[in-house]
Amino acid sequence: MELHYEIVPDYKMEVCRNLCNELMTYQKAKATISPELFDTMNFETRLFPSVHKAMHNYIVVVKDKNKLVGYVYANISPKKVYRNDFATFFDMNSVQRKAVGCLSQFYIKDEYRQYGIGSKLFNMSMNWLTSFDEVDDYFIFVSNGNDGALSFYKRKGFAISHEILDGFITVLHSKKVSENEHLTNF
Ligand SMILES: CC(C)(COP(=O)(O)OP(=O)(O)OC[C@H]1O[C@@H](n2cnc3c(N)ncnc32)[C@H](O)[C@@H]1OP(=O)(O)O)[C@@H](O)C(=O)NCCC(=O)NCCS
């Protein structure tokens, strides 16, 4: 493998189109609660609007030579975007600051999993997310049936907060810790 990690500017998010769509297909296949909700989820309805609503975006793609093999998408967004027609993702009063960080999308192609690529992208994302002084709360939303991802994030220090949409999504939460702890954790 000849792996390269590239930070993608927002205007080039199109490069993630196929990987984003693969992630939605993967999540639908894993889900037992309301899998049909994924039928309308794709690059156009998920990545594109998220990037536009966010205050700051961080997209990293991984390439093996020139082949795209994975990506992560994290953002800093006003907390109010997490209360919308689809769901209220968390209690607005439980977050003091106006903005939150989210590790929003994460996908490594099957044959490239278990080589540490996910851990590297996770660390890059958390280093980026924790660099914003005005943010203390970080969220990850995991769809039902994706127990592998849930365990991965728990091992990385996130805790289950609650479920929404009758168990369709499990909300994981992490709070900012002191500077020294950051360095240890991520
Ligand atoms: C979740 C995901 C991003 C993790 O990526 P990954 O590249 O497999 O992650 P890593 O290889 O860094 O770590 C996976 C585990 O394999 C282990 N691992 C790493 N290198 C390994 C190796 N060479 N041999 C065996 N195991 C290894 C790691 O220790 C890790 O276990 P840990 O969590 O106990 O530390 C990936 O599985 C994925 O894309 N899944 C499908 C999409 C998905 O579920 N996305 C999340 C949506 S919320």
PDB file of C-alpha atoms and ligand atoms in Angstrom:
ATOM      1  CA  MET A   1       0.000   0.000   0.000  1.00  0.00           C
ATOM      2  CA  GLU A   2       1.116   3.527  -0.792  1.00  0.00           C
ATOM      3  CA  LEU A   3      -1.175   5.594   1.384  1.00  0.00           C
ATOM      4  CA  HIS A   4      -1.558   9.357   1.140  1.00  0.00           C
ATOM      5  CA  TYR A   5      -3.777  11.534   3.308  1.00  0.00           C
ATOM      6  CA  GLU A   6      -5.092  14.683   1.657  1.00  0.00           C
ATOM      7  CA  ILE A   7      -7.117  17.498   3.200  1.00  0.00           C
ATOM      8  CA  VAL A   8      -9.834  18.418   0.708  1.00  0.00           C
ATOM      9  CA  PRO A   9     -11.082  22.016   0.481  1.00  0.00           C
ATOM     10  CA  ASP A  10     -14.881  22.422   0.661  1.00  0.00           C
ATOM     11  CA  TYR A  11     -15.228  23.304  -3.012  1.00  0.00           C
ATOM     12  CA  LYS A  12     -13.716  19.934  -3.943  1.00  0.00           C
ATOM     13  CA  MET A  13     -16.029  17.830  -1.739  1.00  0.00           C
ATOM     14  CA  GLU A  14     -17.350  16.244  -4.936  1.00  0.00           C
ATOM     15  CA  VAL A  15     -14.382  13.841  -4.814  1.00  0.00           C
ATOM     16  CA  CYS A  16     -16.148  12.123  -1.888  1.00  0.00           C
ATOM     17  CA  ARG A  17     -19.397  11.533  -3.787  1.00  0.00           C
ATOM     18  CA  ASN A  18     -18.943   7.785  -4.389  1.00  0.00           C
ATOM     19  CA  LEU A  19     -17.474   7.073  -0.948  1.00  0.00           C
ATOM     20  CA  CYS A  20     -20.327   8.976   0.724  1.00  0.00           C
ATOM     21  CA  ASN A  21     -22.880   6.983  -1.251  1.00  0.00           C
ATOM     22  CA  GLU A  22     -21.072   3.729  -0.342  1.00  0.00           C
ATOM     23  CA  LEU A  23     -21.274   4.721   3.339  1.00  0.00           C
ATOM     24  CA  MET A  24     -25.052   5.161   3.080  1.00  0.00           C
ATOM     25  CA  THR A  25     -25.397   1.750   1.379  1.00  0.00           C
ATOM     26  CA  TYR A  26     -23.225   0.182   4.103  1.00  0.00           C
ATOM     27  CA  GLN A  27     -25.308   1.729   6.882  1.00  0.00           C
ATOM     28  CA  LYS A  28     -28.575   0.639   5.267  1.00  0.00           C
ATOM     29  CA  ALA A  29     -27.291  -2.950   5.031  1.00  0.00           C
ATOM     30  CA  LYS A  30     -26.439  -2.956   8.752  1.00  0.00           C
ATOM     31  CA  ALA A  31     -29.660  -1.335   9.967  1.00  0.00           C
ATOM     32  CA  THR A  32     -32.613  -3.271  11.328  1.00  0.00           C
ATOM     33  CA  ILE A  33     -34.604  -0.238  12.523  1.00  0.00           C
ATOM     34  CA  SER A  34     -36.041   1.843   9.661  1.00  0.00           C
ATOM     35  CA  PRO A  35     -33.381   0.968   7.035  1.00  0.00           C
ATOM     36  CA  GLU A  36     -35.602   2.639   4.429  1.00  0.00           C
ATOM     37  CA  LEU A  37     -34.619   6.032   5.873  1.00  0.00           C
ATOM     38  CA  PHE A  38     -31.322   5.585   4.047  1.00  0.00           C
ATOM     39  CA  ASP A  39     -33.056   5.500   0.678  1.00  0.00           C
ATOM     40  CA  THR A  40     -33.032   9.276   0.489  1.00  0.00           C
ATOM     41  CA  MET A  41     -29.571   9.682   2.018  1.00  0.00           C
ATOM     42  CA  ASN A  42     -26.725  10.277  -0.397  1.00  0.00           C
ATOM     43  CA  PHE A  43     -24.020  12.769  -1.286  1.00  0.00           C
ATOM     44  CA  GLU A  44     -26.591  15.384  -2.378  1.00  0.00           C
ATOM     45  CA  THR A  45     -28.745  15.112   0.728  1.00  0.00           C
ATOM     46  CA  ARG A  46     -26.038  14.495   3.340  1.00  0.00           C
ATOM     47  CA  LEU A  47     -22.542  15.777   2.600  1.00  0.00           C
ATOM     48  CA  PHE A  48     -23.438  18.727   0.401  1.00  0.00           C
ATOM     49  CA  PRO A  49     -25.966  20.384   2.772  1.00  0.00           C
ATOM     50  CA  SER A  50     -23.867  19.654   5.870  1.00  0.00           C
ATOM     51  CA  VAL A  51     -20.862  21.411   4.394  1.00  0.00           C
ATOM     52  CA  HIS A  52     -23.002  24.419   3.527  1.00  0.00           C
ATOM     53  CA  LYS A  53     -24.642  24.668   6.964  1.00  0.00           C
ATOM     54  CA  ALA A  54     -21.400  24.278   8.909  1.00  0.00           C
ATOM     55  CA  MET A  55     -19.146  27.081  10.110  1.00  0.00           C
ATOM     56  CA  HIS A  56     -15.979  25.054   9.476  1.00  0.00           C
ATOM     57  CA  ASN A  57     -15.412  21.813   7.600  1.00  0.00           C
ATOM     58  CA  TYR A  58     -12.639  19.251   7.579  1.00  0.00           C
ATOM     59  CA  ILE A  59     -12.601  16.607   4.862  1.00  0.00           C
ATOM     60  CA  VAL A  60      -9.699  14.195   4.539  1.00  0.00           C
ATOM     61  CA  VAL A  61      -9.421  11.540   1.858  1.00  0.00           C
ATOM     62  CA  VAL A  62      -7.059   8.588   1.822  1.00  0.00           C
ATOM     63  CA  LYS A  63      -5.584   7.371  -1.425  1.00  0.00           C
ATOM     64  CA  ASP A  64      -3.647   4.225  -2.208  1.00  0.00           C
ATOM     65  CA  LYS A  65      -1.514   5.511  -5.072  1.00  0.00           C
ATOM     66  CA  ASN A  66      -4.309   7.265  -6.989  1.00  0.00           C
ATOM     67  CA  LYS A  67      -7.224   5.152  -5.784  1.00  0.00           C
ATOM     68  CA  LEU A  68      -9.592   6.696  -3.230  1.00  0.00           C
ATOM     69  CA  VAL A  69      -9.956   4.241  -0.343  1.00  0.00           C
ATOM     70  CA  GLY A  70     -11.594   6.252   2.429  1.00  0.00           C
ATOM     71  CA  TYR A  71     -12.595   9.604   3.852  1.00  0.00           C
ATOM     72  CA  VAL A  72     -13.595  11.353   7.015  1.00  0.00           C
ATOM     73  CA  TYR A  73     -15.743  14.447   7.348  1.00  0.00           C
ATOM     74  CA  ALA A  74     -15.870  16.519  10.529  1.00  0.00           C
ATOM     75  CA  ASN A  75     -17.404  19.905  11.094  1.00  0.00           C
ATOM     76  CA  ILE A  76     -18.089  22.706  13.533  1.00  0.00           C
ATOM     77  CA  SER A  77     -21.703  23.807  13.294  1.00  0.00           C
ATOM     78  CA  PRO A  78     -24.156  25.964  15.229  1.00  0.00           C
ATOM     79  CA  LYS A  79     -25.870  23.632  17.685  1.00  0.00           C
ATOM     80  CA  LYS A  80     -29.270  24.770  16.386  1.00  0.00           C
ATOM     81  CA  VAL A  81     -28.769  22.849  13.121  1.00  0.00           C
ATOM     82  CA  TYR A  82     -29.183  19.678  15.187  1.00  0.00           C
ATOM     83  CA  ARG A  83     -32.822  20.497  15.879  1.00  0.00           C
ATOM     84  CA  ASN A  84     -34.639  20.141  12.565  1.00  0.00           C
ATOM     85  CA  ASP A  85     -37.584  18.440  10.860  1.00  0.00           C
ATOM     86  CA  PHE A  86     -35.786  15.078  10.876  1.00  0.00           C
ATOM     87  CA  ALA A  87     -34.835  14.932  14.562  1.00  0.00           C
ATOM     88  CA  THR A  88     -33.620  16.701  17.670  1.00  0.00           C
ATOM     89  CA  PHE A  89     -30.203  15.133  17.975  1.00  0.00           C
ATOM     90  CA  PHE A  90     -29.473  16.271  21.532  1.00  0.00           C
ATOM     91  CA  ASP A  91     -30.955  18.458  24.254  1.00  0.00           C
ATOM     92  CA  MET A  92     -29.946  22.009  23.319  1.00  0.00           C
ATOM     93  CA  ASN A  93     -29.734  22.923  27.025  1.00  0.00           C
ATOM     94  CA  SER A  94     -27.107  20.247  27.645  1.00  0.00           C
ATOM     95  CA  VAL A  95     -24.634  22.179  25.500  1.00  0.00           C
ATOM     96  CA  GLN A  96     -23.516  25.550  26.829  1.00  0.00           C
ATOM     97  CA  ARG A  97     -21.654  26.876  23.806  1.00  0.00           C
ATOM     98  CA  LYS A  98     -23.312  28.036  20.576  1.00  0.00           C
ATOM     99  CA  ALA A  99     -21.440  25.566  18.387  1.00  0.00           C
ATOM    100  CA  VAL A 100     -20.595  21.877  18.543  1.00  0.00           C
ATOM    101  CA  GLY A 101     -18.107  19.634  16.800  1.00  0.00           C
ATOM    102  CA  CYS A 102     -19.207  16.542  14.946  1.00  0.00           C
ATOM    103  CA  LEU A 103     -17.389  13.625  13.428  1.00  0.00           C
ATOM    104  CA  SER A 104     -20.026  13.365  10.785  1.00  0.00           C
ATOM    105  CA  GLN A 105     -19.030  10.821   8.153  1.00  0.00           C
ATOM    106  CA  PHE A 106     -16.372   8.154   8.156  1.00  0.00           C
ATOM    107  CA  TYR A 107     -15.785   5.398   5.648  1.00  0.00           C
ATOM    108  CA  ILE A 108     -12.903   3.115   4.711  1.00  0.00           C
ATOM    109  CA  LYS A 109     -13.349   0.634   1.889  1.00  0.00           C
ATOM    110  CA  ASP A 110     -13.725  -2.913   3.195  1.00  0.00           C
ATOM    111  CA  GLU A 111     -10.355  -4.252   2.052  1.00  0.00           C
ATOM    112  CA  TYR A 112      -8.533  -1.314   3.687  1.00  0.00           C
ATOM    113  CA  ARG A 113     -10.064  -1.702   7.173  1.00  0.00           C
ATOM    114  CA  GLN A 114      -8.081  -2.953  10.173  1.00  0.00           C
ATOM    115  CA  TYR A 115      -4.805  -1.385   9.000  1.00  0.00           C
ATOM    116  CA  GLY A 116      -4.952   1.651  11.255  1.00  0.00           C
ATOM    117  CA  ILE A 117      -6.273   4.041   8.584  1.00  0.00           C
ATOM    118  CA  GLY A 118      -9.441   4.713  10.583  1.00  0.00           C
ATOM    119  CA  SER A 119      -7.439   5.440  13.726  1.00  0.00           C
ATOM    120  CA  LYS A 120      -5.215   7.876  11.835  1.00  0.00           C
ATOM    121  CA  LEU A 121      -8.246   9.695  10.351  1.00  0.00           C
ATOM    122  CA  PHE A 122      -9.967   9.689  13.741  1.00  0.00           C
ATOM    123  CA  ASN A 123      -6.912  11.288  15.373  1.00  0.00           C
ATOM    124  CA  MET A 124      -6.601  13.891  12.612  1.00  0.00           C
ATOM    125  CA  SER A 125     -10.297  14.759  12.997  1.00  0.00           C
ATOM    126  CA  MET A 126     -10.158  15.029  16.783  1.00  0.00           C
ATOM    127  CA  ASN A 127      -7.035  17.183  16.644  1.00  0.00           C
ATOM    128  CA  TRP A 128      -8.854  19.477  14.227  1.00  0.00           C
ATOM    129  CA  LEU A 129     -12.124  19.498  16.219  1.00  0.00           C
ATOM    130  CA  THR A 130     -10.410  20.207  19.535  1.00  0.00           C
ATOM    131  CA  SER A 131      -8.463  23.122  18.047  1.00  0.00           C
ATOM    132  CA  PHE A 132     -11.578  25.351  18.200  1.00  0.00           C
ATOM    133  CA  ASP A 133     -11.568  27.209  21.501  1.00  0.00           C
ATOM    134  CA  GLU A 134     -15.247  28.096  21.234  1.00  0.00           C
ATOM    135  CA  VAL A 135     -16.354  24.432  21.195  1.00  0.00           C
ATOM    136  CA  ASP A 136     -16.557  22.079  24.181  1.00  0.00           C
ATOM    137  CA  ASP A 137     -18.858  19.333  22.929  1.00  0.00           C
ATOM    138  CA  TYR A 138     -18.252  16.705  20.276  1.00  0.00           C
ATOM    139  CA  PHE A 139     -20.855  14.337  18.854  1.00  0.00           C
ATOM    140  CA  ILE A 140     -20.958  11.252  16.674  1.00  0.00           C
ATOM    141  CA  PHE A 141     -24.245   9.807  15.406  1.00  0.00           C
ATOM    142  CA  VAL A 142     -24.150   6.075  14.721  1.00  0.00           C
ATOM    143  CA  SER A 143     -26.994   4.336  12.930  1.00  0.00           C
ATOM    144  CA  ASN A 144     -28.478   1.148  14.370  1.00  0.00           C
ATOM    145  CA  GLY A 145     -26.792  -2.153  13.582  1.00  0.00           C
ATOM    146  CA  ASN A 146     -23.364  -0.613  13.122  1.00  0.00           C
ATOM    147  CA  ASP A 147     -21.913  -2.189  16.257  1.00  0.00           C
ATOM    148  CA  GLY A 148     -18.376  -2.219  14.865  1.00  0.00           C
ATOM    149  CA  ALA A 149     -18.343   1.557  14.524  1.00  0.00           C
ATOM    150  CA  LEU A 150     -19.957   1.968  17.958  1.00  0.00           C
ATOM    151  CA  SER A 151     -17.206  -0.119  19.593  1.00  0.00           C
ATOM    152  CA  PHE A 152     -14.518   1.715  17.633  1.00  0.00           C
ATOM    153  CA  TYR A 153     -15.691   5.124  18.916  1.00  0.00           C
ATOM    154  CA  LYS A 154     -16.137   3.867  22.479  1.00  0.00           C
ATOM    155  CA  ARG A 155     -12.580   2.566  22.471  1.00  0.00           C
ATOM    156  CA  LYS A 156     -11.502   6.021  21.291  1.00  0.00           C
ATOM    157  CA  GLY A 157     -13.100   7.702  24.321  1.00  0.00           C
ATOM    158  CA  PHE A 158     -16.651   8.569  23.230  1.00  0.00           C
ATOM    159  CA  ALA A 159     -19.566   7.532  25.460  1.00  0.00           C
ATOM    160  CA  ILE A 160     -23.111   6.642  24.513  1.00  0.00           C
ATOM    161  CA  SER A 161     -25.376   9.534  25.455  1.00  0.00           C
ATOM    162  CA  HIS A 162     -28.814   8.426  24.238  1.00  0.00           C
ATOM    163  CA  GLU A 163     -30.808   7.076  21.333  1.00  0.00           C
ATOM    164  CA  ILE A 164     -33.079   9.023  19.017  1.00  0.00           C
ATOM    165  CA  LEU A 165     -35.742   8.163  16.436  1.00  0.00           C
ATOM    166  CA  ASP A 166     -36.772   4.991  18.298  1.00  0.00           C
ATOM    167  CA  GLY A 167     -33.247   3.615  18.229  1.00  0.00           C
ATOM    168  CA  PHE A 168     -32.482   4.482  14.608  1.00  0.00           C
ATOM    169  CA  ILE A 169     -29.489   6.533  15.798  1.00  0.00           C
ATOM    170  CA  THR A 170     -27.261   6.219  18.860  1.00  0.00           C
ATOM    171  CA  VAL A 171     -25.761   9.533  19.946  1.00  0.00           C
ATOM    172  CA  LEU A 172     -22.175   9.481  21.208  1.00  0.00           C
ATOM    173  CA  HIS A 173     -20.803  12.436  23.119  1.00  0.00           C
ATOM    174  CA  SER A 174     -17.420  13.622  24.328  1.00  0.00           C
ATOM    175  CA  LYS A 175     -16.521  16.791  26.217  1.00  0.00           C
ATOM    176  CA  LYS A 176     -13.402  18.885  25.854  1.00  0.00           C
ATOM    177  CA  VAL A 177     -10.727  17.906  28.328  1.00  0.00           C
ATOM    178  CA  SER A 178      -7.625  19.803  29.401  1.00  0.00           C
ATOM    179  CA  GLU A 179      -4.775  20.440  26.984  1.00  0.00           C
ATOM    180  CA  ASN A 180      -2.608  17.716  28.471  1.00  0.00           C
ATOM    181  CA  GLU A 181      -5.373  15.146  28.318  1.00  0.00           C
ATOM    182  CA  HIS A 182      -5.932  15.949  24.616  1.00  0.00           C
ATOM    183  CA  LEU A 183      -2.404  15.011  23.867  1.00  0.00           C
ATOM    184  CA  THR A 184      -2.820  11.719  25.701  1.00  0.00           C
ATOM    185  CA  ASN A 185      -6.191  10.843  24.213  1.00  0.00           C
ATOM    186  CA  PHE A 186      -5.678  11.729  20.588  1.00  0.00           C
TER     187      PHE A 186
HETATM  188  C1  LIG B   1     -15.081   2.360  11.487  1.00  0.00           C
HETATM  189  C2  LIG B   1     -13.913   2.392  10.494  1.00  0.00           C
HETATM  190  C3  LIG B   1     -13.826   3.789   9.897  1.00  0.00           C
HETATM  191  C4  LIG B   1     -12.628   2.077  11.235  1.00  0.00           C
HETATM  192  O1  LIG B   1     -11.566   2.136  10.289  1.00  0.00           O
HETATM  193  P1  LIG B   1     -10.331   1.106  10.301  1.00  0.00           P
HETATM  194  O2  LIG B   1      -9.359   1.615   9.307  1.00  0.00           O
HETATM  195  O3  LIG B   1     -10.837  -0.281  10.166  1.00  0.00           O
HETATM  196  O4  LIG B   1      -9.806   1.368  11.759  1.00  0.00           O
HETATM  197  P2  LIG B   1      -8.431   0.888  12.412  1.00  0.00           P
HETATM  198  O5  LIG B   1      -7.756  -0.096  11.534  1.00  0.00           O
HETATM  199  O6  LIG B   1      -7.683   2.090  12.798  1.00  0.00           O
HETATM  200  O7  LIG B   1      -8.921   0.224  13.729  1.00  0.00           O
HETATM  201  C5  LIG B   1      -9.858  -0.832  13.730  1.00  0.00           C
HETATM  202  C6  LIG B   1      -9.447  -1.809  14.759  1.00  0.00           C
HETATM  203  O8  LIG B   1      -8.548  -2.691  14.131  1.00  0.00           O
HETATM  204  C7  LIG B   1      -7.370  -2.806  14.877  1.00  0.00           C
HETATM  205  N1  LIG B   1      -6.235  -2.858  13.963  1.00  0.00           N
HETATM  206  C8  LIG B   1      -5.534  -1.836  13.474  1.00  0.00           C
HETATM  207  N2  LIG B   1      -4.543  -2.276  12.704  1.00  0.00           N
HETATM  208  C9  LIG B   1      -4.650  -3.627  12.694  1.00  0.00           C
HETATM  209  C10 LIG B   1      -3.926  -4.664  12.076  1.00  0.00           C
HETATM  210  N3  LIG B   1      -2.868  -4.420  11.296  1.00  0.00           N
HETATM  211  N4  LIG B   1      -4.340  -5.920  12.267  1.00  0.00           N
HETATM  212  C11 LIG B   1      -5.408  -6.187  13.034  1.00  0.00           C
HETATM  213  N5  LIG B   1      -6.108  -5.244  13.653  1.00  0.00           N
HETATM  214  C12 LIG B   1      -5.732  -3.987  13.497  1.00  0.00           C
HETATM  215  C13 LIG B   1      -7.270  -1.574  15.669  1.00  0.00           C
HETATM  216  O9  LIG B   1      -6.539  -1.858  16.849  1.00  0.00           O
HETATM  217  C14 LIG B   1      -8.696  -1.238  15.919  1.00  0.00           C
HETATM  218  O10 LIG B   1      -9.101  -1.833  17.065  1.00  0.00           O
HETATM  219  P3  LIG B   1      -9.308  -0.890  18.310  1.00  0.00           P
HETATM  220  O11 LIG B   1     -10.462  -0.013  17.936  1.00  0.00           O
HETATM  221  O12 LIG B   1      -9.548  -1.836  19.397  1.00  0.00           O
HETATM  222  O13 LIG B   1      -8.069  -0.089  18.474  1.00  0.00           O
HETATM  223  C15 LIG B   1     -14.094   1.332   9.381  1.00  0.00           C
HETATM  224  O14 LIG B   1     -14.303   0.086   9.975  1.00  0.00           O
HETATM  225  C16 LIG B   1     -15.224   1.615   8.418  1.00  0.00           C
HETATM  226  O15 LIG B   1     -15.090   2.381   7.461  1.00  0.00           O
HETATM  227  N6  LIG B   1     -16.356   0.949   8.622  1.00  0.00           N
HETATM  228  C17 LIG B   1     -17.480   1.031   7.680  1.00  0.00           C
HETATM  229  C18 LIG B   1     -18.166   2.382   7.699  1.00  0.00           C
HETATM  230  C19 LIG B   1     -18.589   2.814   9.069  1.00  0.00           C
HETATM  231  O16 LIG B   1     -19.080   2.042   9.858  1.00  0.00           O
HETATM  232  N7  LIG B   1     -18.409   4.118   9.330  1.00  0.00           N
HETATM  233  C20 LIG B   1     -18.783   4.726  10.583  1.00  0.00           C
HETATM  234  C21 LIG B   1     -20.086   5.391  10.451  1.00  0.00           C
HETATM  235  S1  LIG B   1     -20.576   6.154  11.979  1.00  0.00           S
END
